[in-house]
């Protein structure tokens, strides 16, 4: 439960589960799946021999590159050679290349070690949860990929989407049933691209049937459906990923990745015209892409976001764009002092179509490279322009899950720093959304279009909640406490009207001391298909998949889906009790184990405190029957 952190896609495999010695009723043996990690969440290993001067640490084939913090700190120049790509053609450095690791070990801990392991844990605790519930080892498959590449380059260099398709087919043949897809952050973008790629790979008549045969449910967790504004911040000032490296160095590395723009914010009101040519094996697919925006894009402000994404000062006198050497820099500064800088503001649409990067092209060397990537890898992608709004995937079951009500960045103010590239910009202020308001880093409230809630600290609320558009005209809403409960403070509103393109704001009460989970469920609008949206209060984007609350709800929903005697379309929300020994604890006030209906005191040799001796009374299989 404590493992799993950012930007990730997973397909969970559930096989003949035996929990606490009891066989679970349900056709688990036929469900299968694949783990598809997301941005910066897969180990990369060296595929070269690189001698690092002035350092005892060299890179040899299969040495860990991402993430080896020791080499990152002690041999940074060598480490950067193995990490960075050519920004124009996405090829490796001439002296070092890195490739993604394979198997479950590639996604459990990025930097294994006594100290670094827990700090870089990704899917380790999640896999431990699966083991505890009896999922077999060969039922959990991982298909890591090079998260530095754009989607088209993933297929061009590694045939990644071909391999993913084959993996789904192997899982079906091995288990005899479809998979459960669990995608987090960028992993959702990867999965969306796979679905679009699949349309061109198989005949249209077989497309829906293939999806029905191979995918049972899709859990979209923390999906940046309209992008994340932090991507723009990283292109101007770098993203250190929590590593002790200079921001300028981080910016050089980040902007060399073709995937750096994959989560850029874009307007929900603009689409891309798609013209596909017939695809034959070995042939070339062509696509023409032009943004077409509806009237709302021009009548409303900020492209559907709370505020402008970027407000940036540029010099009024155009001199040579921030060179990297001191003499030229001083000469340029003398010219800049004579002019008054101009502040320009850019919306999500103007970032996605390249207007922003064209405006600062004369002042920033990276803009030309980013424009090249934007045009070649995104606007002219042979499958789909990834920077366009999502339609509901044609899958039978979709669960969109995200955190809300955390302070989230939605806009930035930048100005020239007076330093040479890559440190030529400085962030002067940040705009946050929180509890229905917009305010700056200094605490000043500003005008804009804040949503009914705020995001998950990384992705804005309007981007996360875009999947509410996938719900039908009548929605059932349930709000319950996240913690275990016996049905108190559970609120239910049935058949709530939902208008297309509008947010659904439940008229429900909440206690300021309680964290809630709100379920929006629709099983009637599309025959044979279900759509649900879960909002978890205060769930952090990077840590939501570590959440025991999320793991519990996912497990109960999957258990409900496969049970032959289920009585409702979705799992009941009436109560939540302990399911595992870890959920039981000692109530010192009552001098007994809490939840006596579910837990009992049962000492086992090795227990060091009373809480460890509190264990569930019955098997988890028996406890789960109350949720059918």
PDB file of N, CA and C in Angstrom, residues 20 37 41 62 73 114 139 180 219 225 252-253 283 296 331 380 402 483 498 516 519 577:
ATOM      1  N   UNK A  20      -6.297 -15.779   2.977  1.00  0.00           N
ATOM      2  CA  UNK A  20      -6.364 -16.281   4.345  1.00  0.00           C
ATOM      3  C   UNK A  20      -6.868 -17.728   4.394  1.00  0.00           C
ATOM      4  N   UNK A  37       4.151   1.085 -16.720  1.00  0.00           N
ATOM      5  CA  UNK A  37       4.578   2.230 -15.902  1.00  0.00           C
ATOM      6  C   UNK A  37       4.544   3.530 -16.692  1.00  0.00           C
ATOM      7  N   UNK A  41       9.021   6.414 -14.042  1.00  0.00           N
ATOM      8  CA  UNK A  41       8.692   5.366 -13.083  1.00  0.00           C
ATOM      9  C   UNK A  41       9.158   3.991 -13.522  1.00  0.00           C
ATOM     10  N   UNK A  62      24.125  -2.749 -18.656  1.00  0.00           N
ATOM     11  CA  UNK A  62      23.147  -3.156 -17.647  1.00  0.00           C
ATOM     12  C   UNK A  62      23.308  -2.439 -16.312  1.00  0.00           C
ATOM     13  N   UNK A  73      25.185  11.970  -8.699  1.00  0.00           N
ATOM     14  CA  UNK A  73      25.856  13.004  -7.917  1.00  0.00           C
ATOM     15  C   UNK A  73      27.357  13.038  -8.153  1.00  0.00           C
ATOM     16  N   UNK A 114      18.996   0.112   0.964  1.00  0.00           N
ATOM     17  CA  UNK A 114      18.411   0.181   2.298  1.00  0.00           C
ATOM     18  C   UNK A 114      17.768   1.540   2.551  1.00  0.00           C
ATOM     19  N   UNK A 139       0.725 -14.105 -12.853  1.00  0.00           N
ATOM     20  CA  UNK A 139      -0.461 -13.370 -13.295  1.00  0.00           C
ATOM     21  C   UNK A 139      -0.215 -11.872 -13.372  1.00  0.00           C
ATOM     22  N   UNK A 180      -7.595  -6.217 -16.753  1.00  0.00           N
ATOM     23  CA  UNK A 180      -8.050  -5.019 -16.060  1.00  0.00           C
ATOM     24  C   UNK A 180      -6.940  -3.985 -16.173  1.00  0.00           C
ATOM     25  N   UNK A 219      -9.149   1.422 -15.308  1.00  0.00           N
ATOM     26  CA  UNK A 219      -9.084   2.314 -14.149  1.00  0.00           C
ATOM     27  C   UNK A 219      -8.105   3.440 -14.478  1.00  0.00           C
ATOM     28  N   UNK A 225      -6.252  14.558 -18.362  1.00  0.00           N
ATOM     29  CA  UNK A 225      -7.025  14.476 -19.601  1.00  0.00           C
ATOM     30  C   UNK A 225      -6.917  15.735 -20.445  1.00  0.00           C
ATOM     31  N   UNK A 252      17.831  21.209 -19.239  1.00  0.00           N
ATOM     32  CA  UNK A 252      18.492  20.665 -20.421  1.00  0.00           C
ATOM     33  C   UNK A 252      18.062  19.224 -20.665  1.00  0.00           C
ATOM     34  N   UNK A 253      18.033  18.444 -19.597  1.00  0.00           N
ATOM     35  CA  UNK A 253      17.669  17.034 -19.718  1.00  0.00           C
ATOM     36  C   UNK A 253      16.200  16.889 -20.102  1.00  0.00           C
ATOM     37  N   UNK A 283       3.591  -0.164 -44.616  1.00  0.00           N
ATOM     38  CA  UNK A 283       3.297   1.072 -45.312  1.00  0.00           C
ATOM     39  C   UNK A 283       3.458   2.274 -44.419  1.00  0.00           C
ATOM     40  N   UNK A 296     -16.957  28.529 -27.968  1.00  0.00           N
ATOM     41  CA  UNK A 296     -16.666  28.683 -26.538  1.00  0.00           C
ATOM     42  C   UNK A 296     -15.210  29.049 -26.293  1.00  0.00           C
ATOM     43  N   UNK A 331      26.861  42.371 -22.987  1.00  0.00           N
ATOM     44  CA  UNK A 331      26.501  43.280 -24.079  1.00  0.00           C
ATOM     45  C   UNK A 331      24.997  43.312 -24.282  1.00  0.00           C
ATOM     46  N   UNK A 380       1.796  16.444 -36.049  1.00  0.00           N
ATOM     47  CA  UNK A 380       1.845  15.594 -37.234  1.00  0.00           C
ATOM     48  C   UNK A 380       2.117  14.138 -36.884  1.00  0.00           C
ATOM     49  N   UNK A 402      -9.377  10.211  -9.084  1.00  0.00           N
ATOM     50  CA  UNK A 402      -8.390  11.260  -8.879  1.00  0.00           C
ATOM     51  C   UNK A 402      -8.590  11.909  -7.514  1.00  0.00           C
ATOM     52  N   UNK A 483     -12.413   6.430   5.588  1.00  0.00           N
ATOM     53  CA  UNK A 483     -12.030   5.438   6.594  1.00  0.00           C
ATOM     54  C   UNK A 483     -13.122   4.389   6.756  1.00  0.00           C
ATOM     55  N   UNK A 498     -27.392  15.455 -15.366  1.00  0.00           N
ATOM     56  CA  UNK A 498     -26.056  15.881 -15.811  1.00  0.00           C
ATOM     57  C   UNK A 498     -26.156  16.389 -17.235  1.00  0.00           C
ATOM     58  N   UNK A 516     -13.503  12.488   2.532  1.00  0.00           N
ATOM     59  CA  UNK A 516     -14.554  11.732   1.868  1.00  0.00           C
ATOM     60  C   UNK A 516     -14.057  11.172   0.537  1.00  0.00           C
ATOM     61  N   UNK A 519     -18.501   9.172  -5.221  1.00  0.00           N
ATOM     62  CA  UNK A 519     -18.655   8.301  -6.380  1.00  0.00           C
ATOM     63  C   UNK A 519     -19.748   8.859  -7.298  1.00  0.00           C
ATOM     64  N   UNK A 577     -15.520  -2.162   6.305  1.00  0.00           N
ATOM     65  CA  UNK A 577     -14.861  -2.717   7.475  1.00  0.00           C
ATOM     66  C   UNK A 577     -13.465  -3.196   7.140  1.00  0.00           C
TER      67      UNK A 577
END
